[in-house]
Short mmCIF file of C-alpha atoms in Angstrom, two decimals:
data_model
loop_
_atom_site.label_atom_id
_atom_site.label_comp_id
_atom_site.label_asym_id
_atom_site.label_seq_id
_atom_site.Cartn_x
_atom_site.Cartn_y
_atom_site.Cartn_z
CA MET A 1 0.00 0.00 0.00
CA ALA A 2 2.74 2.42 0.99
CA SER A 3 4.78 1.56 -2.05
CA LYS A 4 1.72 2.05 -4.26
CA LEU A 5 1.24 5.50 -2.77
CA SER A 6 4.85 6.48 -3.23
CA MET A 7 4.60 5.35 -6.84
CA TYR A 8 1.74 7.78 -7.49
CA VAL A 9 3.56 10.58 -5.69
CA GLU A 10 6.51 9.84 -7.93
CA MET A 11 4.26 10.28 -11.00
CA VAL A 12 3.23 13.72 -9.77
CA ARG A 13 6.88 14.62 -9.23
CA ILE A 14 8.03 13.39 -12.63
CA ARG A 15 5.34 15.31 -14.48
CA PHE A 16 6.16 18.41 -12.44
CA LEU A 17 9.82 18.14 -13.43
CA MET A 18 8.89 17.53 -17.06
CA MET A 19 6.93 20.77 -17.04
CA LEU A 20 9.96 22.53 -15.64
CA ALA A 21 11.85 21.56 -18.78
CA TYR A 22 9.35 23.40 -20.95
CA ARG A 23 9.34 26.51 -18.79
CA THR A 24 9.32 29.10 -21.58
CA ASN A 25 5.89 27.89 -22.63
CA TYR A 26 4.54 28.87 -19.29
CA TYR A 27 6.09 32.29 -19.17
CA SER A 28 4.27 33.11 -22.35
CA GLY A 29 1.23 31.48 -20.75
CA ILE A 30 1.26 34.13 -18.05
CA LEU A 31 1.10 36.76 -20.77
CA ILE A 32 -1.75 34.97 -22.55
CA TYR A 33 -3.84 34.83 -19.38
CA SER A 34 -3.05 38.46 -18.57
CA ILE A 35 -4.23 39.48 -22.02
CA ASN A 36 -7.44 37.52 -21.55
CA ILE A 37 -8.09 39.03 -18.17
CA GLY A 38 -7.33 42.48 -19.61
CA ALA A 39 -9.87 42.07 -22.40
CA TYR A 40 -12.57 41.02 -19.97
CA TYR A 41 -11.62 43.79 -17.56
CA PHE A 42 -12.31 46.51 -20.13
CA LEU A 43 -15.41 44.74 -21.33
CA TRP A 44 -16.85 44.52 -17.83
CA GLN A 45 -15.94 48.15 -17.17
CA ALA A 46 -18.09 49.07 -20.17
CA ILE A 47 -20.84 46.66 -19.15
CA TYR A 48 -21.05 48.10 -15.65
CA GLY A 49 -20.99 51.64 -17.05
CA GLY A 50 -22.40 53.68 -14.19
CA GLN A 51 -23.96 50.75 -12.32
CA GLU A 52 -22.80 50.17 -8.78
CA SER A 53 -23.31 46.42 -8.85
CA ILE A 54 -24.86 43.69 -10.97
CA GLN A 55 -26.35 40.60 -9.31
CA ASP A 56 -24.76 41.68 -6.00
CA LEU A 57 -21.25 41.76 -7.48
CA SER A 58 -19.42 45.09 -7.51
CA ILE A 59 -17.08 45.95 -10.39
CA VAL A 60 -14.03 45.20 -8.21
CA GLN A 61 -15.51 41.84 -7.24
CA MET A 62 -16.20 41.18 -10.91
CA THR A 63 -12.60 41.95 -11.92
CA THR A 64 -11.39 39.74 -9.10
CA TYR A 65 -13.80 37.03 -10.21
CA ILE A 66 -12.46 37.08 -13.77
CA ALA A 67 -8.83 37.12 -12.64
CA ILE A 68 -9.22 34.31 -10.13
CA ALA A 69 -11.32 32.22 -12.52
CA TRP A 70 -8.56 32.30 -15.16
CA MET A 71 -5.79 31.72 -12.67
CA ALA A 72 -7.66 28.81 -11.09
CA ARG A 73 -8.07 27.38 -14.57
CA ALA A 74 -4.30 27.06 -14.79
CA PHE A 75 -4.50 24.58 -11.91
CA TYR A 76 -7.48 22.46 -12.84
CA PHE A 77 -6.99 22.53 -16.60
CA ASN A 78 -5.13 19.64 -18.21
CA ASN A 79 -4.94 17.79 -21.47
CA ILE A 80 -5.22 14.25 -20.19
CA ASP A 81 -8.30 13.68 -22.35
CA ARG A 82 -6.16 14.34 -25.42
CA GLU A 83 -3.31 12.23 -24.04
CA ILE A 84 -5.61 9.27 -23.35
CA SER A 85 -7.17 9.66 -26.76
CA GLN A 86 -3.73 9.73 -28.40
CA GLU A 87 -2.55 6.67 -26.48
CA ILE A 88 -5.64 4.75 -27.49
CA GLN A 89 -5.11 5.65 -31.14
CA ASP A 90 -1.43 4.72 -31.02
CA GLY A 91 -2.25 1.45 -29.31
CA LYS A 92 -0.02 2.33 -26.36
CA VAL A 93 -2.91 1.89 -23.98
CA ALA A 94 -2.75 -1.90 -24.35
CA VAL A 95 0.75 -1.88 -22.88
CA GLU A 96 -0.27 0.60 -20.18
CA MET A 97 -3.06 -1.70 -19.07
CA ILE A 98 -0.74 -4.55 -18.11
CA ARG A 99 1.50 -2.29 -16.01
CA PRO A 100 1.27 -2.59 -12.22
CA TYR A 101 -0.73 0.57 -11.68
CA ASN A 102 -4.13 1.89 -12.45
CA TYR A 103 -4.00 3.63 -15.82
CA LEU A 104 -6.63 6.26 -14.98
CA GLY A 105 -5.02 6.87 -11.60
CA MET A 106 -1.70 7.46 -13.29
CA LYS A 107 -3.24 9.95 -15.73
CA THR A 108 -4.87 11.79 -12.84
CA MET A 109 -1.54 12.02 -11.04
CA GLN A 110 0.13 13.38 -14.16
CA GLY A 111 -2.61 15.98 -14.40
CA LEU A 112 -2.01 16.88 -10.79
CA GLY A 113 1.72 17.30 -11.40
CA GLU A 114 0.92 19.62 -14.29
CA GLY A 115 -1.60 21.56 -12.22
CA LEU A 116 0.78 22.03 -9.30
CA PHE A 117 3.46 23.28 -11.64
CA ARG A 118 1.15 25.83 -13.20
CA LEU A 119 -0.19 26.91 -9.83
CA LEU A 120 3.31 27.70 -8.56
CA PHE A 121 5.05 29.00 -11.65
CA PHE A 122 2.13 30.49 -13.43
CA SER A 123 -0.87 31.44 -11.32
CA VAL A 124 1.11 32.95 -8.46
CA PRO A 125 3.36 35.21 -10.59
CA GLY A 126 0.45 35.80 -12.98
CA MET A 127 -1.76 37.02 -10.15
CA ALA A 128 1.01 39.35 -9.02
CA ILE A 129 1.18 40.93 -12.49
CA VAL A 130 -2.58 41.18 -12.84
CA TRP A 131 -2.85 42.63 -9.35
CA LEU A 132 -0.41 45.41 -10.29
CA VAL A 133 -2.37 46.35 -13.40
CA PHE A 134 -6.01 45.91 -12.46
CA PRO A 135 -7.98 46.71 -9.30
CA ILE A 136 -8.36 43.36 -7.56
CA SER A 137 -9.25 42.79 -3.95
CA PHE A 138 -7.74 39.94 -1.97
CA SER A 139 -9.45 38.85 1.17
CA ASN A 140 -7.40 39.15 4.35
CA ASP A 141 -9.53 36.49 6.00
CA LEU A 142 -7.41 33.36 6.14
CA SER A 143 -10.43 31.06 6.34
CA ILE A 144 -11.58 32.35 2.93
CA TRP A 145 -8.22 31.36 1.48
CA GLY A 146 -8.45 27.95 3.11
CA LEU A 147 -11.95 27.30 1.78
CA PHE A 148 -10.89 28.56 -1.63
CA PHE A 149 -8.06 26.05 -1.82
CA VAL A 150 -10.34 23.22 -0.74
CA SER A 151 -12.82 24.10 -3.47
CA LEU A 152 -9.97 24.50 -5.96
CA LEU A 153 -8.92 20.93 -5.22
CA PHE A 154 -12.47 19.78 -5.98
CA SER A 155 -12.39 21.80 -9.22
CA PHE A 156 -9.41 19.75 -10.22
CA ILE A 157 -11.12 16.48 -9.30
CA VAL A 158 -14.37 17.22 -11.15
CA ASN A 159 -12.64 18.62 -14.23
CA THR A 160 -10.23 15.68 -14.35
CA GLN A 161 -13.09 13.22 -14.02
CA ILE A 162 -14.83 14.84 -16.97
CA ASN A 163 -11.57 14.68 -18.92
CA LEU A 164 -11.22 10.99 -18.10
CA ILE A 165 -14.73 10.33 -19.38
CA THR A 166 -14.02 12.27 -22.58
CA GLY A 167 -10.73 10.42 -23.04
CA ILE A 168 -12.20 6.95 -22.47
CA LEU A 169 -14.92 7.67 -25.01
CA THR A 170 -12.22 7.44 -27.69
CA PHE A 171 -12.46 3.67 -27.26
CA PHE A 172 -15.94 3.82 -28.70
CA LEU A 173 -15.60 6.72 -31.16
CA LEU A 174 -12.09 5.86 -32.42
CA TYR A 175 -11.45 9.48 -33.30
CA ASN A 176 -12.18 12.10 -30.72
CA THR A 177 -10.88 15.61 -31.49
CA GLY A 178 -14.35 17.02 -32.13
CA LEU A 179 -15.74 15.84 -28.82
CA ILE A 180 -12.71 17.11 -26.92
CA ARG A 181 -13.19 20.54 -28.46
CA ALA A 182 -16.92 20.55 -27.76
CA LYS A 183 -16.27 19.59 -24.14
CA ARG A 184 -13.83 22.47 -23.72
CA VAL A 185 -16.35 24.99 -25.05
CA VAL A 186 -19.13 23.63 -22.84
CA ILE A 187 -16.92 23.83 -19.77
CA ASP A 188 -15.85 27.41 -20.52
CA LEU A 189 -19.49 28.45 -20.73
CA PHE A 190 -21.25 26.34 -18.12
CA SER A 191 -18.50 26.33 -15.51
CA GLY A 192 -18.79 30.07 -14.97
CA LEU A 193 -15.37 30.92 -16.38
CA LEU A 194 -16.67 33.57 -18.78
CA LEU A 195 -19.71 34.64 -16.81
CA PRO A 196 -20.81 34.06 -13.22
CA ILE A 197 -23.70 31.59 -13.23
CA SER A 198 -25.81 34.10 -11.26
CA PHE A 199 -25.81 36.35 -14.35
CA TYR A 200 -27.71 33.84 -16.44
CA PRO A 201 -31.49 33.95 -16.73
CA LEU A 202 -33.19 31.85 -14.06
CA TRP A 203 -34.30 29.03 -16.34
CA ALA A 204 -30.70 28.59 -17.49
CA GLN A 205 -29.46 28.61 -13.91
CA ASP A 206 -31.96 25.87 -13.12
CA ILE A 207 -30.56 23.68 -15.89
CA MET A 208 -26.98 24.35 -14.87
CA SER A 209 -27.68 23.46 -11.25
CA PHE A 210 -28.22 19.88 -12.42
CA LEU A 211 -24.87 19.76 -14.21
CA PRO A 212 -21.43 19.20 -12.69
CA PHE A 213 -19.76 22.10 -14.53
CA GLN A 214 -20.37 24.87 -12.00
CA ALA A 215 -18.26 22.86 -9.55
CA ILE A 216 -15.27 23.62 -11.77
CA SER A 217 -15.01 27.39 -11.94
CA TYR A 218 -18.00 29.18 -10.47
CA ILE A 219 -17.77 27.83 -6.93
CA PRO A 220 -14.07 28.57 -6.21
CA SER A 221 -14.33 32.00 -7.85
CA MET A 222 -17.42 32.95 -5.87
CA ILE A 223 -15.77 31.80 -2.65
CA PHE A 224 -12.67 33.85 -3.36
CA THR A 225 -14.57 37.02 -4.26
CA GLU A 226 -16.83 36.51 -1.24
CA GLY A 227 -19.82 36.42 -3.53
CA PHE A 228 -20.84 33.41 -1.44
CA THR A 229 -21.18 34.03 2.27
CA GLY A 230 -21.80 31.94 5.37
CA GLY A 231 -23.69 28.70 4.78
CA GLU A 232 -23.62 29.19 1.00
CA VAL A 233 -19.90 28.44 1.01
CA TYR A 234 -20.29 25.12 2.77
CA SER A 235 -23.22 23.92 0.71
CA ALA A 236 -21.27 24.86 -2.44
CA ILE A 237 -18.29 22.77 -1.34
CA LEU A 238 -20.66 19.95 -0.42
CA LEU A 239 -22.05 20.10 -3.93
CA GLN A 240 -18.52 19.77 -5.32
CA LEU A 241 -17.93 16.76 -3.07
CA MET A 242 -21.17 15.21 -4.27
CA TRP A 243 -20.21 15.54 -7.91
CA SER A 244 -16.73 14.15 -7.26
CA VAL A 245 -18.35 11.02 -5.87
CA ILE A 246 -21.10 10.69 -8.49
CA LEU A 247 -18.73 11.02 -11.44
CA PHE A 248 -16.82 7.94 -10.32
CA ILE A 249 -19.71 5.78 -11.45
CA PRO A 250 -19.70 6.55 -15.20
CA ILE A 251 -15.90 6.42 -15.23
CA GLN A 252 -15.84 2.90 -13.76
CA LEU A 253 -18.63 1.67 -16.02
CA LEU A 254 -17.02 3.14 -19.13
CA TRP A 255 -13.64 1.74 -18.18
CA ILE A 256 -15.01 -1.78 -17.75
CA ALA A 257 -16.78 -1.52 -21.10
CA ALA A 258 -13.68 -0.03 -22.71
CA LYS A 259 -11.46 -2.93 -21.68
CA ARG A 260 -13.88 -5.27 -23.40
CA GLN A 261 -14.07 -3.03 -26.44
CA LEU A 262 -10.31 -2.62 -26.86
CA ILE A 263 -9.43 -2.34 -30.53
CA VAL A 264 -5.84 -1.42 -31.14
CA GLN A 265 -5.69 0.78 -34.22
CA GLY A 266 -2.26 -0.06 -35.54
CA GLY A 267 0.78 0.23 -33.30
CA MET B 1 -4.01 28.34 -63.83
CA PHE B 2 -1.56 25.71 -62.59
CA TYR B 3 -2.07 26.95 -59.03
CA VAL B 4 -5.84 26.85 -59.37
CA SER B 5 -5.88 23.25 -60.56
CA ILE B 6 -3.50 22.20 -57.77
CA PHE B 7 -5.77 23.89 -55.29
CA PHE B 8 -8.80 21.95 -56.46
CA GLN B 9 -6.92 18.67 -56.45
CA TYR B 10 -5.87 19.19 -52.86
CA ALA B 11 -9.37 20.30 -51.90
CA SER B 12 -10.96 17.13 -53.28
CA GLN B 13 -8.36 14.94 -51.58
CA TYR B 14 -9.05 16.79 -48.39
CA LEU B 15 -12.77 16.17 -48.53
CA LYS B 16 -12.15 12.45 -49.09
CA THR B 17 -9.98 12.16 -45.98
CA ARG B 18 -12.46 14.10 -43.85
CA MET B 19 -15.27 11.86 -45.01
CA SER B 20 -13.54 8.76 -43.71
CA TYR B 21 -14.15 9.83 -40.11
CA ARG B 22 -17.64 11.12 -40.71
CA ALA B 23 -18.89 10.92 -37.14
CA ASP B 24 -16.01 13.04 -35.93
CA LEU B 25 -16.62 15.59 -38.68
CA VAL B 26 -20.20 16.00 -37.51
CA VAL B 27 -19.10 16.44 -33.89
CA GLU B 28 -16.48 18.93 -35.04
CA LEU B 29 -18.97 21.03 -36.99
CA PHE B 30 -21.21 20.92 -33.97
CA SER B 31 -18.39 22.03 -31.68
CA ASP B 32 -17.62 24.92 -34.06
CA LEU B 33 -21.24 25.96 -33.89
CA LEU B 34 -21.15 25.70 -30.13
CA PHE B 35 -18.01 27.82 -30.03
CA GLN B 36 -19.71 30.51 -32.09
CA ALA B 37 -22.79 30.28 -29.88
CA VAL B 38 -20.77 30.78 -26.69
CA ASN B 39 -19.77 34.30 -27.65
CA LEU B 40 -23.31 35.08 -28.71
CA ILE B 41 -24.66 33.77 -25.42
CA PHE B 42 -22.11 35.92 -23.61
CA ILE B 43 -23.43 39.02 -25.38
CA LEU B 44 -27.05 38.06 -24.75
CA VAL B 45 -26.52 37.37 -21.05
CA VAL B 46 -24.53 40.56 -20.54
CA PHE B 47 -27.23 42.66 -22.16
CA GLY B 48 -29.70 41.16 -19.75
CA HIS B 49 -28.02 43.46 -17.22
CA THR B 50 -27.25 46.58 -19.24
CA THR B 51 -28.80 48.33 -22.22
CA PHE B 52 -25.85 50.01 -23.88
CA LEU B 53 -22.15 49.32 -24.12
CA SER B 54 -20.43 52.71 -24.54
CA GLY B 55 -23.35 53.80 -26.68
CA TRP B 56 -23.61 50.58 -28.71
CA SER B 57 -26.82 48.63 -28.50
CA ARG B 58 -27.15 44.89 -28.10
CA GLU B 59 -28.07 44.31 -31.74
CA GLU B 60 -25.13 46.38 -32.92
CA ILE B 61 -22.71 44.32 -30.83
CA ILE B 62 -24.31 41.12 -32.17
CA PHE B 63 -23.95 42.47 -35.71
CA ILE B 64 -20.25 43.19 -35.17
CA TYR B 65 -19.77 39.66 -33.88
CA GLY B 66 -21.61 38.22 -36.88
CA PHE B 67 -19.37 40.15 -39.23
CA PHE B 68 -16.24 39.07 -37.38
CA LEU B 69 -17.17 35.40 -37.86
CA VAL B 70 -16.98 35.67 -41.65
CA PRO B 71 -13.36 36.82 -42.19
CA TYR B 72 -12.40 34.61 -39.26
CA ALA B 73 -13.93 31.58 -40.98
CA VAL B 74 -12.10 32.35 -44.21
CA PHE B 75 -8.86 32.80 -42.30
CA SER B 76 -9.17 29.58 -40.32
CA SER B 77 -10.08 27.54 -43.39
CA PHE B 78 -6.98 28.51 -45.34
CA PHE B 79 -4.35 29.74 -42.92
CA ASN B 80 -4.28 26.98 -40.41
CA ILE B 81 -0.58 27.51 -39.71
CA TRP B 82 -0.54 27.91 -35.96
CA ASP B 83 1.62 24.79 -35.57
CA PHE B 84 3.92 25.72 -38.45
CA ASN B 85 7.04 25.77 -36.29
CA GLU B 86 6.49 22.34 -34.79
CA ARG B 87 5.24 20.64 -37.91
CA TYR B 88 7.48 22.10 -40.59
CA ILE B 89 10.63 23.38 -38.94
CA VAL B 90 11.18 21.02 -35.99
CA LYS B 91 10.07 17.92 -37.86
CA GLY B 92 11.93 18.95 -41.02
CA GLU B 93 8.86 18.94 -43.28
CA MET B 94 9.97 22.28 -44.72
CA ASP B 95 12.71 20.53 -46.71
CA ARG B 96 10.08 18.55 -48.57
CA VAL B 97 7.96 21.64 -49.20
CA LEU B 98 10.90 23.48 -50.75
CA THR B 99 11.42 20.78 -53.37
CA ARG B 100 7.92 21.36 -54.77
CA PRO B 101 7.49 23.43 -57.94
CA ILE B 102 5.06 25.90 -56.37
CA HIS B 103 5.59 28.71 -53.90
CA SER B 104 6.35 27.28 -50.44
CA LEU B 105 3.71 29.35 -48.66
CA PHE B 106 1.01 28.27 -51.10
CA GLN B 107 2.08 24.64 -50.70
CA ILE B 108 1.69 24.85 -46.92
CA ILE B 109 -1.65 26.62 -47.14
CA ILE B 110 -3.17 23.92 -49.35
CA GLU B 111 -1.67 21.15 -47.25
CA ARG B 112 -3.10 22.50 -44.04
CA MET B 113 -6.48 23.86 -45.09
CA GLU B 114 -9.50 23.00 -43.00
CA LEU B 115 -12.40 23.60 -45.30
CA GLU B 116 -15.09 22.71 -42.78
CA SER B 117 -14.34 25.99 -40.98
CA MET B 118 -16.11 27.74 -43.85
CA PHE B 119 -19.41 26.94 -42.13
CA GLY B 120 -18.61 29.93 -39.97
CA VAL B 121 -19.48 32.11 -42.96
CA ILE B 122 -23.05 30.84 -42.85
CA THR B 123 -23.39 31.37 -39.10
CA GLY B 124 -21.86 34.83 -39.39
CA VAL B 125 -24.13 35.95 -42.21
CA ALA B 126 -27.18 34.51 -40.44
CA ILE B 127 -26.31 36.43 -37.27
CA MET B 128 -25.80 39.63 -39.28
CA PHE B 129 -29.17 39.24 -40.98
CA TYR B 130 -30.89 38.64 -37.66
CA ALA B 131 -29.27 41.67 -36.00
CA GLY B 132 -29.67 43.78 -39.14
CA SER B 133 -33.40 43.13 -39.34
CA GLU B 134 -33.81 43.91 -35.64
CA LEU B 135 -32.05 47.21 -36.28
CA GLY B 136 -34.10 47.88 -39.42
CA LEU B 137 -31.04 48.05 -41.68
CA THR B 138 -31.68 48.01 -45.41
CA LEU B 139 -29.51 46.52 -48.12
CA SER B 140 -28.18 48.75 -50.89
CA TRP B 141 -27.02 47.37 -54.23
CA TYR B 142 -23.40 48.08 -53.32
CA ASP B 143 -23.52 46.47 -49.86
CA PRO B 144 -22.71 42.90 -51.01
CA PHE B 145 -19.68 44.20 -52.91
CA MET B 146 -18.52 46.25 -49.96
CA PHE B 147 -19.05 43.23 -47.75
CA ILE B 148 -16.88 41.02 -49.93
CA MET B 149 -14.15 43.68 -50.06
CA MET B 150 -14.18 44.08 -46.29
CA VAL B 151 -14.22 40.36 -45.64
CA ILE B 152 -11.25 39.87 -47.95
CA GLY B 153 -9.48 42.77 -46.23
CA GLY B 154 -10.15 41.33 -42.79
CA SER B 155 -9.07 37.83 -43.76
CA LEU B 156 -5.85 39.18 -45.25
CA ILE B 157 -5.07 41.08 -42.06
CA TYR B 158 -5.52 37.92 -40.02
CA ALA B 159 -3.51 35.90 -42.53
CA GLY B 160 -0.77 38.52 -42.70
CA ILE B 161 -0.28 38.63 -38.95
CA PHE B 162 -0.14 34.85 -38.65
CA ILE B 163 2.20 34.40 -41.62
CA ILE B 164 4.57 36.95 -40.12
CA LEU B 165 4.48 35.03 -36.84
CA ALA B 166 5.11 31.76 -38.65
CA SER B 167 8.04 33.36 -40.51
CA ILE B 168 9.72 34.10 -37.20
CA SER B 169 10.36 30.35 -37.01
CA PHE B 170 12.93 30.70 -39.78
CA TRP B 171 15.04 32.88 -37.55
CA SER B 172 14.47 31.24 -34.21
CA ASP B 173 13.63 27.56 -34.20
CA SER B 174 12.72 27.29 -30.55
CA ARG B 175 9.08 26.73 -29.78
CA THR B 176 7.07 29.78 -28.90
CA ASP B 177 3.53 30.25 -27.77
CA ILE B 178 2.96 33.53 -29.57
CA MET B 179 0.30 32.03 -31.80
CA PRO B 180 -2.33 31.25 -29.13
CA MET B 181 -1.63 34.66 -27.64
CA MET B 182 -2.49 36.23 -30.97
CA TYR B 183 -5.78 34.32 -31.08
CA ASN B 184 -6.68 35.91 -27.77
CA ILE B 185 -5.69 39.38 -28.91
CA GLY B 186 -7.81 38.81 -32.01
CA ASN B 187 -10.84 38.58 -29.75
CA TYR B 188 -10.36 42.19 -28.69
CA GLY B 189 -11.40 43.25 -32.18
CA ARG B 190 -14.88 41.84 -31.74
CA TYR B 191 -16.02 44.61 -29.42
CA PRO B 192 -16.26 48.36 -30.06
CA VAL B 193 -12.75 49.70 -29.63
CA ASP B 194 -13.99 52.74 -27.75
CA ILE B 195 -14.38 50.62 -24.62
CA TYR B 196 -10.62 50.10 -24.34
CA ASN B 197 -8.03 52.61 -23.23
CA GLN B 198 -6.03 54.66 -25.72
CA VAL B 199 -2.97 52.43 -25.84
CA ILE B 200 -4.93 49.26 -26.61
CA ARG B 201 -7.02 51.12 -29.17
CA TYR B 202 -3.95 52.36 -30.98
CA MET B 203 -2.42 48.89 -30.94
CA LEU B 204 -5.58 47.25 -32.29
CA THR B 205 -5.73 49.82 -35.07
CA TRP B 206 -2.17 50.16 -36.28
CA ILE B 207 0.10 47.46 -34.84
CA LEU B 208 -2.05 44.33 -34.57
CA PRO B 209 -4.99 45.73 -36.50
CA PHE B 210 -7.65 43.27 -35.35
CA ALA B 211 -10.14 46.11 -35.04
CA PHE B 212 -10.24 46.04 -38.85
CA VAL B 213 -11.56 42.49 -38.71
CA GLY B 214 -14.57 43.32 -36.57
CA VAL B 215 -15.73 46.65 -35.37
CA TYR B 216 -14.43 49.03 -38.09
CA PRO B 217 -15.88 47.32 -41.17
CA ALA B 218 -19.07 46.42 -39.30
CA ALA B 219 -19.50 50.11 -38.44
CA PHE B 220 -19.92 50.82 -42.16
CA PHE B 221 -22.92 48.49 -42.44
CA LEU B 222 -24.34 49.86 -39.22
CA GLY B 223 -24.26 53.36 -40.72
CA ARG B 224 -21.97 54.66 -37.99
CA GLU B 225 -20.51 57.47 -40.04
CA GLU B 226 -17.91 58.52 -37.48
CA TRP B 227 -16.06 55.26 -38.24
CA TYR B 228 -16.35 55.32 -42.03
CA GLY B 229 -12.78 56.48 -42.50
CA TYR B 230 -11.48 53.41 -40.72
CA ALA B 231 -14.02 51.12 -42.39
CA PHE B 232 -12.93 52.06 -45.91
CA PHE B 233 -9.33 51.53 -44.92
CA THR B 234 -9.95 47.81 -44.21
CA PRO B 235 -9.01 46.43 -47.67
CA VAL B 236 -5.93 48.69 -47.76
CA MET B 237 -4.83 47.40 -44.38
CA GLY B 238 -5.36 43.86 -45.65
CA LEU B 239 -3.16 44.46 -48.70
CA ILE B 240 -0.45 46.10 -46.61
CA PHE B 241 -0.34 43.22 -44.15
CA ILE B 242 -0.39 40.41 -46.67
CA THR B 243 2.34 42.08 -48.74
CA MET B 244 4.46 42.56 -45.68
CA SER B 245 3.95 38.95 -44.64
CA VAL B 246 4.94 37.51 -48.03
CA PHE B 247 8.04 39.67 -47.94
CA PHE B 248 8.88 38.34 -44.47
CA TRP B 249 8.20 34.79 -45.56
CA ASN B 250 10.45 35.00 -48.60
CA ALA B 251 13.24 36.54 -46.56
CA GLY B 252 12.83 33.75 -44.03
CA VAL B 253 12.89 30.99 -46.64
CA LYS B 254 16.09 32.43 -48.05
CA ARG B 255 17.63 32.19 -44.64
CA TYR B 256 16.30 28.70 -43.92
CA ARG B 257 18.99 26.02 -43.76
CA GLY B 258 17.04 22.94 -42.74
CA ALA B 259 16.76 21.18 -39.43
CA GLY B 260 18.78 18.17 -38.42
CA ASN B 261 19.43 15.38 -40.92
#
């Protein structure tokens, strides 16, 4: 058991170090995110116009929301769906399956290594830059920070689970780039990255409340900007926990079916 | 003539390969549509909370977005060169391209085209017609011609910027992530430039002129006379940028020595 655990920790470490080798990519990444945040900053300035607040969020809270949503994305975002899909197409997955670890667990750990790298080398310096340029308010309440990091961890779990599902589907679709792209667009919209969910019309909010996507971006961002207060925070984190558990079911079912379905395309 | 026939041969080959993974093609078209819808939904939701954006109404903003989709679709169908560095320089594919009897840039364009992106033209025009009818815009006989001119201008600006970026690979063969950054900057051009501060406005007009792909030409069709000067300049900007980019490309090719082997 202990050796199993240390093996997974090792996977996180290796991926982290691999990312370190491609550092330049992530410096330019900081710039890309800053540009994105900048565009939305000006847009929201114009949208607010003279208004004091929209849906209980002030303009400063909104700017903070946008900034934190993008910076959190650096942590939870990963390409393991594309990696799984590629390994299935290359036939590598057959070899991976006979190795002494859980394939999906390994992919998750690699995603975590990537996320930790981006959090340290990308989100932290990125936030510093954005904070210098745009008016952003950081809470000085330590418990807010703590709750934010807990919900950020759940963002990673839920997003990774959705990526695993998308990746495994390659077994059945054989070719998967379209679905991967569609999934990315859906997550950007329904997770609250571009717009807080509370801005949507009520009927749309009702639909989204039945979907796991808001657990990815909306909840951590609202916690950080203190758009959620008191009990709201805890029930939001509980919702994230619930989705993390529920999403295990389709993953396991798909994985069992996939092993039966295994067609190696070449390789 | 030779170039035209080569183009059509590549295009028909391309369609054959795409048809072999038909299910994925359908999902891809759907995801494109979804992608276009996301920005529209953004506009719609935002205008649920405000009536004007620096004096521009909801339908005007939608119209600008619809226009933007058209040159963007043309650009992404034919100038899919964002991975030029990796694919052609690092992997040495450029050596093969240079042995072909047609211009190297043209060769790469026809190899990498993604014709299904052209569906964006339909979405864009549909959005423009919807917004235009809401605004009570009328069509003049010269509007279609102006539209084509402006779309060509906008596409050439996009193409020019991305060809120049690809040409940088001839000088520095390390991987850079400038391309995705440029895609993000391109999105700035979709909204009225008067919402940004002076520096960004200047940059979007004269240095990375993405404003000419969205708001400026759209302003012509919206009858916003204060922007006409810029609007008419769109095709000129397009010609300037594409000329510059071909010049850069040729200079780069001359300098290119091949990678590895």
